[in-house]
CSV table of C-alpha atoms in Angstrom, one decimal:
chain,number,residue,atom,x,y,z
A,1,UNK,CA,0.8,-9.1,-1.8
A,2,UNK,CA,2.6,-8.5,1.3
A,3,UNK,CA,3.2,-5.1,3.8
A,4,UNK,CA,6.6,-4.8,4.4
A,5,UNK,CA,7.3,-1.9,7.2
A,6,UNK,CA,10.6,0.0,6.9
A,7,UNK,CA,9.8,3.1,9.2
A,8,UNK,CA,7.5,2.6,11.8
A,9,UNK,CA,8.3,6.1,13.9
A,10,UNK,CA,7.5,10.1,13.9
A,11,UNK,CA,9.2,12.9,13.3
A,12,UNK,CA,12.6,11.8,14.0
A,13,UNK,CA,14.5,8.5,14.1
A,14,UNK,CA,15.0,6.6,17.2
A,15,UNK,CA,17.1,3.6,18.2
A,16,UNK,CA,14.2,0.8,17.8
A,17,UNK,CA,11.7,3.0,14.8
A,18,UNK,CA,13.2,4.8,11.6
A,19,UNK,CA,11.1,7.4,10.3
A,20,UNK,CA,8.0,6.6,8.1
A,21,UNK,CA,8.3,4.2,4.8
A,22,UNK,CA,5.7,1.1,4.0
A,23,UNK,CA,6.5,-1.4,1.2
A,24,UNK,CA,3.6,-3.1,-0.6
A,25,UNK,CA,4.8,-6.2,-2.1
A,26,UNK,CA,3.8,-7.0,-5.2
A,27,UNK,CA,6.5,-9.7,-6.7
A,28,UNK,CA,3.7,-12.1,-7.4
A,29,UNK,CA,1.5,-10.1,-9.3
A,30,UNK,CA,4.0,-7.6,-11.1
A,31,UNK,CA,6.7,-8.9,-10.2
A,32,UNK,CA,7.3,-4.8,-8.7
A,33,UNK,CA,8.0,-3.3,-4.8
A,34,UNK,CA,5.5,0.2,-4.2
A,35,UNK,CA,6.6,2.6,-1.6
A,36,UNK,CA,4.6,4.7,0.4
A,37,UNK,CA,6.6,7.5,2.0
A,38,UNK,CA,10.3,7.5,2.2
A,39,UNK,CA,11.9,8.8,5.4
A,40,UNK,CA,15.9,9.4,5.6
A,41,UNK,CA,17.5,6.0,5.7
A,42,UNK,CA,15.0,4.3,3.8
A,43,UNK,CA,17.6,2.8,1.8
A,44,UNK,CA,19.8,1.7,4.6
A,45,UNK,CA,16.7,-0.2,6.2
A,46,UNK,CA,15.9,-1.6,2.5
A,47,UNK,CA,19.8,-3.4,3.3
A,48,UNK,CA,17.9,-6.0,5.5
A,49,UNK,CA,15.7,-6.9,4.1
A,50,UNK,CA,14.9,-8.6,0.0
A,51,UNK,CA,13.7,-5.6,-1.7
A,52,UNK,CA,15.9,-4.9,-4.7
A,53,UNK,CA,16.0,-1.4,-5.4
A,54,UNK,CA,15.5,-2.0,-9.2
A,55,UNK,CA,12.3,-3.7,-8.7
A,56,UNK,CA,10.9,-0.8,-7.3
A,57,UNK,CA,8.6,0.7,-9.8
A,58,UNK,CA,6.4,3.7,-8.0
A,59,UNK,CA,6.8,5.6,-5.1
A,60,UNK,CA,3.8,7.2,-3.4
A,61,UNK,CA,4.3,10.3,-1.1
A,62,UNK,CA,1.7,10.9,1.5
A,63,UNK,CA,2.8,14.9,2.4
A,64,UNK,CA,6.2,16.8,2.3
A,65,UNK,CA,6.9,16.8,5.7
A,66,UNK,CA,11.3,15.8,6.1
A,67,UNK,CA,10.1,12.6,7.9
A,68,UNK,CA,8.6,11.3,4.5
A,69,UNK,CA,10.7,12.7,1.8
A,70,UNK,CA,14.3,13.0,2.8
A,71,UNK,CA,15.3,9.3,2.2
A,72,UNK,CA,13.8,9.7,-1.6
A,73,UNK,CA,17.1,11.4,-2.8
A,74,UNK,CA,19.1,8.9,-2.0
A,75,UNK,CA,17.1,6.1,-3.0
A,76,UNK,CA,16.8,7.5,-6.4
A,77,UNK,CA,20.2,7.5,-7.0
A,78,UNK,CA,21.3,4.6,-5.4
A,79,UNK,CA,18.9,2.4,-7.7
A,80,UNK,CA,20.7,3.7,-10.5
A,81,UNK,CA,24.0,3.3,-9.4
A,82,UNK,CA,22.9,-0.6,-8.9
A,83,UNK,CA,22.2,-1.0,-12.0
A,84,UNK,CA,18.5,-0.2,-11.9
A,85,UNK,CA,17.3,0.9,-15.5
A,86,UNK,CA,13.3,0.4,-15.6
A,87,UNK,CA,11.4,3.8,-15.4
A,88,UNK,CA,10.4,4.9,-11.7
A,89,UNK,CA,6.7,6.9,-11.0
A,90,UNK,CA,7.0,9.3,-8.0
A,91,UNK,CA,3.6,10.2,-7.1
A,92,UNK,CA,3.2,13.2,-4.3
A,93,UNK,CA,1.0,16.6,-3.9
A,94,UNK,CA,2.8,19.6,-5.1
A,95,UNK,CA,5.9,20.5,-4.3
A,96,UNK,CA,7.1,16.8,-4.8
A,97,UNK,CA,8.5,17.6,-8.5
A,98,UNK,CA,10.9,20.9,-7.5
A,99,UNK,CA,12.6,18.8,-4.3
A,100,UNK,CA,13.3,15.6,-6.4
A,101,UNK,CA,14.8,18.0,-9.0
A,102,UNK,CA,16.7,20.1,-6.9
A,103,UNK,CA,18.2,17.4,-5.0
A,104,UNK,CA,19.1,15.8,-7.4
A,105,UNK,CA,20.1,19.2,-10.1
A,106,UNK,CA,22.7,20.0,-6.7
A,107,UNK,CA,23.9,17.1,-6.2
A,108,UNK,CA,25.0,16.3,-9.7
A,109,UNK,CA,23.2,13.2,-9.4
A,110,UNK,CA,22.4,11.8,-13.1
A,111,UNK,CA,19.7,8.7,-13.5
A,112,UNK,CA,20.1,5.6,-15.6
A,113,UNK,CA,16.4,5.6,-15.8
A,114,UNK,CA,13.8,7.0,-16.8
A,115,UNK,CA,12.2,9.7,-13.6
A,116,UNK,CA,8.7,10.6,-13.5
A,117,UNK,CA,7.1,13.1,-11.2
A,118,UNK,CA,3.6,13.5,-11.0
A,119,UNK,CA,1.6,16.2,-8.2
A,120,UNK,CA,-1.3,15.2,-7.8
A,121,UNK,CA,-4.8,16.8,-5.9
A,122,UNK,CA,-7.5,14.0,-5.1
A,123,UNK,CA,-9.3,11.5,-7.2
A,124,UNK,CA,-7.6,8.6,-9.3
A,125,UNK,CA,-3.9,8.6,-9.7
A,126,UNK,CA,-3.1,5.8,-10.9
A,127,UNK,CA,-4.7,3.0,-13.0
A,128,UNK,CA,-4.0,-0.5,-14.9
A,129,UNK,CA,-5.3,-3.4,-15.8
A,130,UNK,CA,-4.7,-4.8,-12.8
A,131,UNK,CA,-4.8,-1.8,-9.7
A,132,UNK,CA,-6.5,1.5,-9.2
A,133,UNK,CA,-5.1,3.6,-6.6
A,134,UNK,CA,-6.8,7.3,-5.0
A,135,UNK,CA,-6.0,9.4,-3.0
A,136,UNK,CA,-8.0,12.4,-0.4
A,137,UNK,CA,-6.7,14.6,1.6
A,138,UNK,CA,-7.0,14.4,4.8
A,139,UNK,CA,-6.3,16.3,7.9
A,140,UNK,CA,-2.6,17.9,8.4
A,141,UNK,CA,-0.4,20.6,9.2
A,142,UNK,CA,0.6,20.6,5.3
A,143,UNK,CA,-1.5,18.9,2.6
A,144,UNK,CA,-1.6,15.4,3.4
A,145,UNK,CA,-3.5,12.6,1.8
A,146,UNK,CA,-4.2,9.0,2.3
A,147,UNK,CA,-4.4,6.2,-0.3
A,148,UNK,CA,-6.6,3.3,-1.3
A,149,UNK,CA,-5.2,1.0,-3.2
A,150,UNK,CA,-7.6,-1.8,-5.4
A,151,UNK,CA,-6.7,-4.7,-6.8
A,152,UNK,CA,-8.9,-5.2,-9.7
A,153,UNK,CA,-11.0,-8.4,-9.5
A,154,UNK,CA,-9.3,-11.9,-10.6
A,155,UNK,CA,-10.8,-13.5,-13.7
A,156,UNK,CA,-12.0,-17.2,-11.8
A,157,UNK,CA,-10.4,-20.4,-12.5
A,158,UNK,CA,-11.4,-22.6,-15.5
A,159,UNK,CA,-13.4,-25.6,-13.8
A,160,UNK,CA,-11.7,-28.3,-15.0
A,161,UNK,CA,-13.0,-31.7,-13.8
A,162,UNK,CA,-16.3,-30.4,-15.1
A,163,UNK,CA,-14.4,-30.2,-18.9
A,164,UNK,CA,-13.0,-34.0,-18.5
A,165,UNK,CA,-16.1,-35.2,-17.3
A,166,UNK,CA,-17.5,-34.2,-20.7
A,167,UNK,CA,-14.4,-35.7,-22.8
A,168,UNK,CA,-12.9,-31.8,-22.9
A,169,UNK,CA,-9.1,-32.7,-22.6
A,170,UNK,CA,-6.8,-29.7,-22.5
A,171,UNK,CA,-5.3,-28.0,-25.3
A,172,UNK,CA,-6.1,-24.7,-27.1
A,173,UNK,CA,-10.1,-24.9,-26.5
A,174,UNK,CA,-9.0,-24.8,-22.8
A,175,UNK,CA,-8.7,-20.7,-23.8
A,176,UNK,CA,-11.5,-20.3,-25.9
A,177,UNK,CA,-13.7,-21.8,-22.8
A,178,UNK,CA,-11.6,-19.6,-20.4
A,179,UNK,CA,-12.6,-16.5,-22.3
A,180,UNK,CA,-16.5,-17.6,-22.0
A,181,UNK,CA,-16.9,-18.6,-25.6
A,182,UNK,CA,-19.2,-20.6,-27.5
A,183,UNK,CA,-17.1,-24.0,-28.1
A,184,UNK,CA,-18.4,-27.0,-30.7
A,185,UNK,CA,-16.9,-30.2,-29.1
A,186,UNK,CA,-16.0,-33.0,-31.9
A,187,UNK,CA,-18.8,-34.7,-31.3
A,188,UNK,CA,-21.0,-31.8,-32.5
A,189,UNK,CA,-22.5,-29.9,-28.6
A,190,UNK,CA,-22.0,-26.9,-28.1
A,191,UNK,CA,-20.9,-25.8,-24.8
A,192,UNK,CA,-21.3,-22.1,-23.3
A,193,UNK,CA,-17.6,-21.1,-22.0
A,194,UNK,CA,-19.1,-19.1,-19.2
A,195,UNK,CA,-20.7,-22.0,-17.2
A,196,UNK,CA,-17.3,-23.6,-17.0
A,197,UNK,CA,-15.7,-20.5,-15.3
A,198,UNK,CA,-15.3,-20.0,-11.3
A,199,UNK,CA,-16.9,-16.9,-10.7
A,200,UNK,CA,-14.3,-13.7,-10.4
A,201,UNK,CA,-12.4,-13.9,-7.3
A,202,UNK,CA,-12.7,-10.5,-5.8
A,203,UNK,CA,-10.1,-8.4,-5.7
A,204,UNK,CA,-8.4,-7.0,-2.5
A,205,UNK,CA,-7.9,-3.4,-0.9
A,206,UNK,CA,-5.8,-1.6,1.1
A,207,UNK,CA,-6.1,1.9,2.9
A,208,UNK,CA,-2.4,3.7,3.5
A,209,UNK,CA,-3.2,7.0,6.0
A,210,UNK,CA,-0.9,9.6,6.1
A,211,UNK,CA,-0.3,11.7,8.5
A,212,UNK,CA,-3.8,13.0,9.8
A,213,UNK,CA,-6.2,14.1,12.6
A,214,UNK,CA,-9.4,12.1,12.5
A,215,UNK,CA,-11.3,12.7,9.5
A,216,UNK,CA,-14.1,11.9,7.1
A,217,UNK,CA,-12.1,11.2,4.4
A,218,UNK,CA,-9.8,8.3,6.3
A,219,UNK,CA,-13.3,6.6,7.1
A,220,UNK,CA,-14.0,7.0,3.3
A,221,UNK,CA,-10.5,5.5,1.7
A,222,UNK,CA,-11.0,2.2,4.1
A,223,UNK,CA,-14.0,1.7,3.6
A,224,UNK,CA,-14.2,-2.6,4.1
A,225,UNK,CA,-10.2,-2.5,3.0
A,226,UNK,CA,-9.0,-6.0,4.0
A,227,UNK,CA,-5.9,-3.9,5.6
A,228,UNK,CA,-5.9,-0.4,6.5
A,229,UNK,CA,-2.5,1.5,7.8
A,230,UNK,CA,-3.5,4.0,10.1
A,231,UNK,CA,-0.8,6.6,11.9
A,232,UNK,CA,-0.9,6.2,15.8
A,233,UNK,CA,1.3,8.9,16.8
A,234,UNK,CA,-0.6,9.3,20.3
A,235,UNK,CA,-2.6,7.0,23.1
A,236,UNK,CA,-5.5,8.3,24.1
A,237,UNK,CA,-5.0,10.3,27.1
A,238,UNK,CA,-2.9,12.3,24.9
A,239,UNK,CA,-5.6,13.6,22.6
A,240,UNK,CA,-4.8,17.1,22.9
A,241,UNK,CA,-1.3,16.9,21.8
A,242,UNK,CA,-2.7,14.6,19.1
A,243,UNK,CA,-5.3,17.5,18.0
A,244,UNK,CA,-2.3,20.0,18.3
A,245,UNK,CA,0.1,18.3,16.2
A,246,UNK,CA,-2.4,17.0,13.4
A,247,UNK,CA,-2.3,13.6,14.6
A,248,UNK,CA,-4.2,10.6,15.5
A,249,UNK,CA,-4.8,8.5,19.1
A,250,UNK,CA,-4.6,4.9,18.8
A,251,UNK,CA,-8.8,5.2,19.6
A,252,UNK,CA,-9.0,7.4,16.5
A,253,UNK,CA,-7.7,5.2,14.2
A,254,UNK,CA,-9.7,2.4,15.6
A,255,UNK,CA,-12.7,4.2,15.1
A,256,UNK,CA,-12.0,4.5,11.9
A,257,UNK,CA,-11.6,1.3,11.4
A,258,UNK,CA,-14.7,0.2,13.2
A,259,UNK,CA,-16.8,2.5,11.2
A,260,UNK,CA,-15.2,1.6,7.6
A,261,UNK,CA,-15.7,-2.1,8.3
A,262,UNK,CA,-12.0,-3.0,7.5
A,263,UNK,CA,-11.0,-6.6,8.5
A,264,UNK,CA,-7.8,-5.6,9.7
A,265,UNK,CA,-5.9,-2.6,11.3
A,266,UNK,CA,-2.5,-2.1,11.5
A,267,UNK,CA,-0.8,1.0,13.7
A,268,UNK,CA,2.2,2.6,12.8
A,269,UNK,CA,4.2,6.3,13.0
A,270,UNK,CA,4.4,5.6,16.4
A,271,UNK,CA,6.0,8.5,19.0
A,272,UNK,CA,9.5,7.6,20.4
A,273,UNK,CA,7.8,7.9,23.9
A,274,UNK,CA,6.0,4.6,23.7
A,275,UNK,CA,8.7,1.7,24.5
A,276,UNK,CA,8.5,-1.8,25.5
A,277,UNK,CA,5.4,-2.7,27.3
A,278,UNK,CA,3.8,0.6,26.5
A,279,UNK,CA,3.9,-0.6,23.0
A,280,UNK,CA,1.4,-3.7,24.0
A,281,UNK,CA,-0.9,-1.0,25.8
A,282,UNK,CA,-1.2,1.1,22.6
A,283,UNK,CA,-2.8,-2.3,21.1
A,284,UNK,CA,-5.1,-3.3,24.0
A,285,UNK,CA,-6.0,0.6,23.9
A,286,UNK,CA,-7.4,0.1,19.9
A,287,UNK,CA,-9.0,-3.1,20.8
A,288,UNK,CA,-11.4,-1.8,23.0
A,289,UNK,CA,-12.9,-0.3,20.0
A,290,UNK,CA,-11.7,-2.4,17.0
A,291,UNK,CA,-10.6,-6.4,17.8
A,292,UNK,CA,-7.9,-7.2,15.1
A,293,UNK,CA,-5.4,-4.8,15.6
A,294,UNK,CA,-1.8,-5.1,14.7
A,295,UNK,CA,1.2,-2.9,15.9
A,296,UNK,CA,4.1,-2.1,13.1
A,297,UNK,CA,7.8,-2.4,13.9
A,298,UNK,CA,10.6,-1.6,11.6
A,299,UNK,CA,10.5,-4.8,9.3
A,300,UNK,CA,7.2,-5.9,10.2
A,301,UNK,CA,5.3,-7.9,7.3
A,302,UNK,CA,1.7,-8.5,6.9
A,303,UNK,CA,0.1,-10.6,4.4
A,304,UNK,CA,-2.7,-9.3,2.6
A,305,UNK,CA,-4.3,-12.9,1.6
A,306,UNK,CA,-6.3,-13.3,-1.5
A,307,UNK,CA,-9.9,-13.6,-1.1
A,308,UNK,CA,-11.7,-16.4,-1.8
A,309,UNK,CA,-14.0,-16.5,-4.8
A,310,UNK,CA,-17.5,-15.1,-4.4
C-alpha cells in the first residue's frame, strides 16, 4: 500500500504543483490503483510515473469544485482507448453522475468498459472483503467530504515451526489448521487449529481530507489512521483568508492530527504562494503542534507499512 501524489496544488496549476489527485496503491493487495480527486492533467502526470490506467479500478471524488473533476474526462477515455476493459467505480456527492455523462455524451466519447457512477451522502460507500471506505462531509464552499479508508484485519500467519516440532509436515492439513479446525494427527491427538495461528495482524487506515475549514468531522475520519492527508492550502498567519475561502492552515490540520492520534500527517493542496524555502516553513509551522509531518510534491510516495501483529 503506497500514496502516490499526482497534484499537490490549489485552485489552479502552477509550474512545480498540478492541481489535486492522490493515488493509493494497492498492486499488492488487489493488484488495483484508487484515485482520490482528479484535477485537469491527471493523466499527463500518470505519464511519469507506473500507474497503468487499466489497473485503475475506483475513483473517489472529494467535491465538484474544477480543480478536482476536470481531469476525470479525459482519464476515462484515455483508459479505454489503451486498452483498459475492467469496469471503473466513480464515487462523488451529487452532481458527479450528470458531468461524467455530459462530458462524455458531447464529446462522443464511447467506453470499452463497463462505467459506474455512484452519488453518495455520508456513511459507508464502499465495502469488501478486504476494505471499507466512508465518507463525512466536512466543511466547504460546496459539499465536500473526506474519506477513511480501512483495511480489514489480516488473518495471522500459520505458526509453523510449532507444527514440525509436533511431526505436522505440510500438505493439505496445513489449511485445515490455518482455518482453526479440529485436526486428528496419524498418530491419533488431536490438535485445536486455533492455537497454531498468529493472532490477526491488524489492519491499516487512512484518512483523505478534502477540501475543508477545520471541522469535527476531519478529527472523526482520522481518528488513530496510520496516514492522514490533510489540505494545507494556508500558513498560519493567513487564517483569515483560510476561514474565507473554506480552507485549512497548516496549524489546523495539525491539530487535527494531534487530537485524532494519527501516526503520520501528510500536507498537501498547497497555495502557489508558498515556494522553495517557504515550503520547509509550512512543515516546521505543523510541527510545533504535531511531530511527524510530511509535505507532498507532485510524485511524492509514502508507504503506508503493514502493522505488526497484535
Amino acid at each position: 500500500m503506497e500514496l502516490l501524489f499526482l497534484g499537490t496544488g490549489s485552485g489552479v496549476p502552477s509550474k512545480g504543483r498540478n492541481v489535486s489527485a492522490i493515488a493509493l496503491q494497492l498492486l499488492e493487495e488487489r493488484g488495483a490503483t484508487w484515485l482520490f480527486d482528479c484535477g485537469e492533467a491527471t493523466q499527463h502526470q500518470i505519464l511519469h510515473t507506473s500507474i497503468r490506467p487499466r489497473r485503475i479500478e475506483r475513483i473517489f471524488i472529494t467535491h465538484l469544485h474544477g480543480d478536482h473533476i476536470f481531469g476525470l474526462p479525459g482519464l476515462l477515455g484515455s483508459r479505454s482507448f489503451q486498452g483498459g476493459e475492467t469496469p471503473l467505480f466513480v464515487y462523488g456527492p451529487t452532481g458527479i453522475h450528470s458531468f461524467v455523462e455530459t462530458a462524455l455524451a458531447v464529446s462522443g466519447t464511447r467506453l470499452k468498459y463497463d462505467l459506474h457512477i455512484h452519488e453518495f451522502t455520508e456513511g459507508v460507500i464502499f465495502e469488501d472483503e478486504q476494505f471499507i471506505v466512508t465518507a463525512k462531509l466536512l466543511d466547504h464552499g460546496l459539499p465536500s467530504y473526506g474519506f477513511r479508508i480501512v483495511e480489514k484485519d489480516l488473518p495471522g500467519t500459520l505458526l509453523v515451526d510449532q507444527l514440525r516440532a509436533l511431526g505436522v509436515r505440510p500438505g493439505p492439513i496445513y489449511q485445515q489448521i490455518k482455518r482453526g479446525e479440529l485436526v486428528t494427527l496419524d498418530d491419533g491427538t488431536v490438535i485445536d487449529g486455533r492455537n497454531f495461528v498468529a493472532p490477526p495482524k491488524k489492519g491499516r487506515i487512512v484518512a483523505i481530507i478534502g477540501d475543508t475549514r477545520y471541522c469535527e468531522a476531519s478529527v472523526e475520519l482520522a481518528k488513530q489512521a496510520d496516514v492522514l492527508v490533510h489540505e494545507a492550502t494556508f500558513r498560519a498567519k493567513e487564517a483569515h483568508l483560510a476561514h474565507d475561502y473554506y480552507h485549512s492552515t497548516t496549524l489546523q490540520a495539525a491539530e487535527v492530527a494531534k487530537r485524532a492520534e494519527v501516526k503520520q500527517l501528510i500536507l498537501t493542496h498547497i497555495s502557489s504562494r508558498y515556494q522553495g524555502e517557504m515550503c520547509d516553513e509550512l512543515v516546521e509551522e505543523a510541527k510545533t503542534i504535531f511531530p511527524n509531518v510530511s509535505l507532498a510534491f507532485d510524485f511524492s510516495s509514502f508507504p503506508v507499512l503493514k502493522k505488526s501483529a497484535e
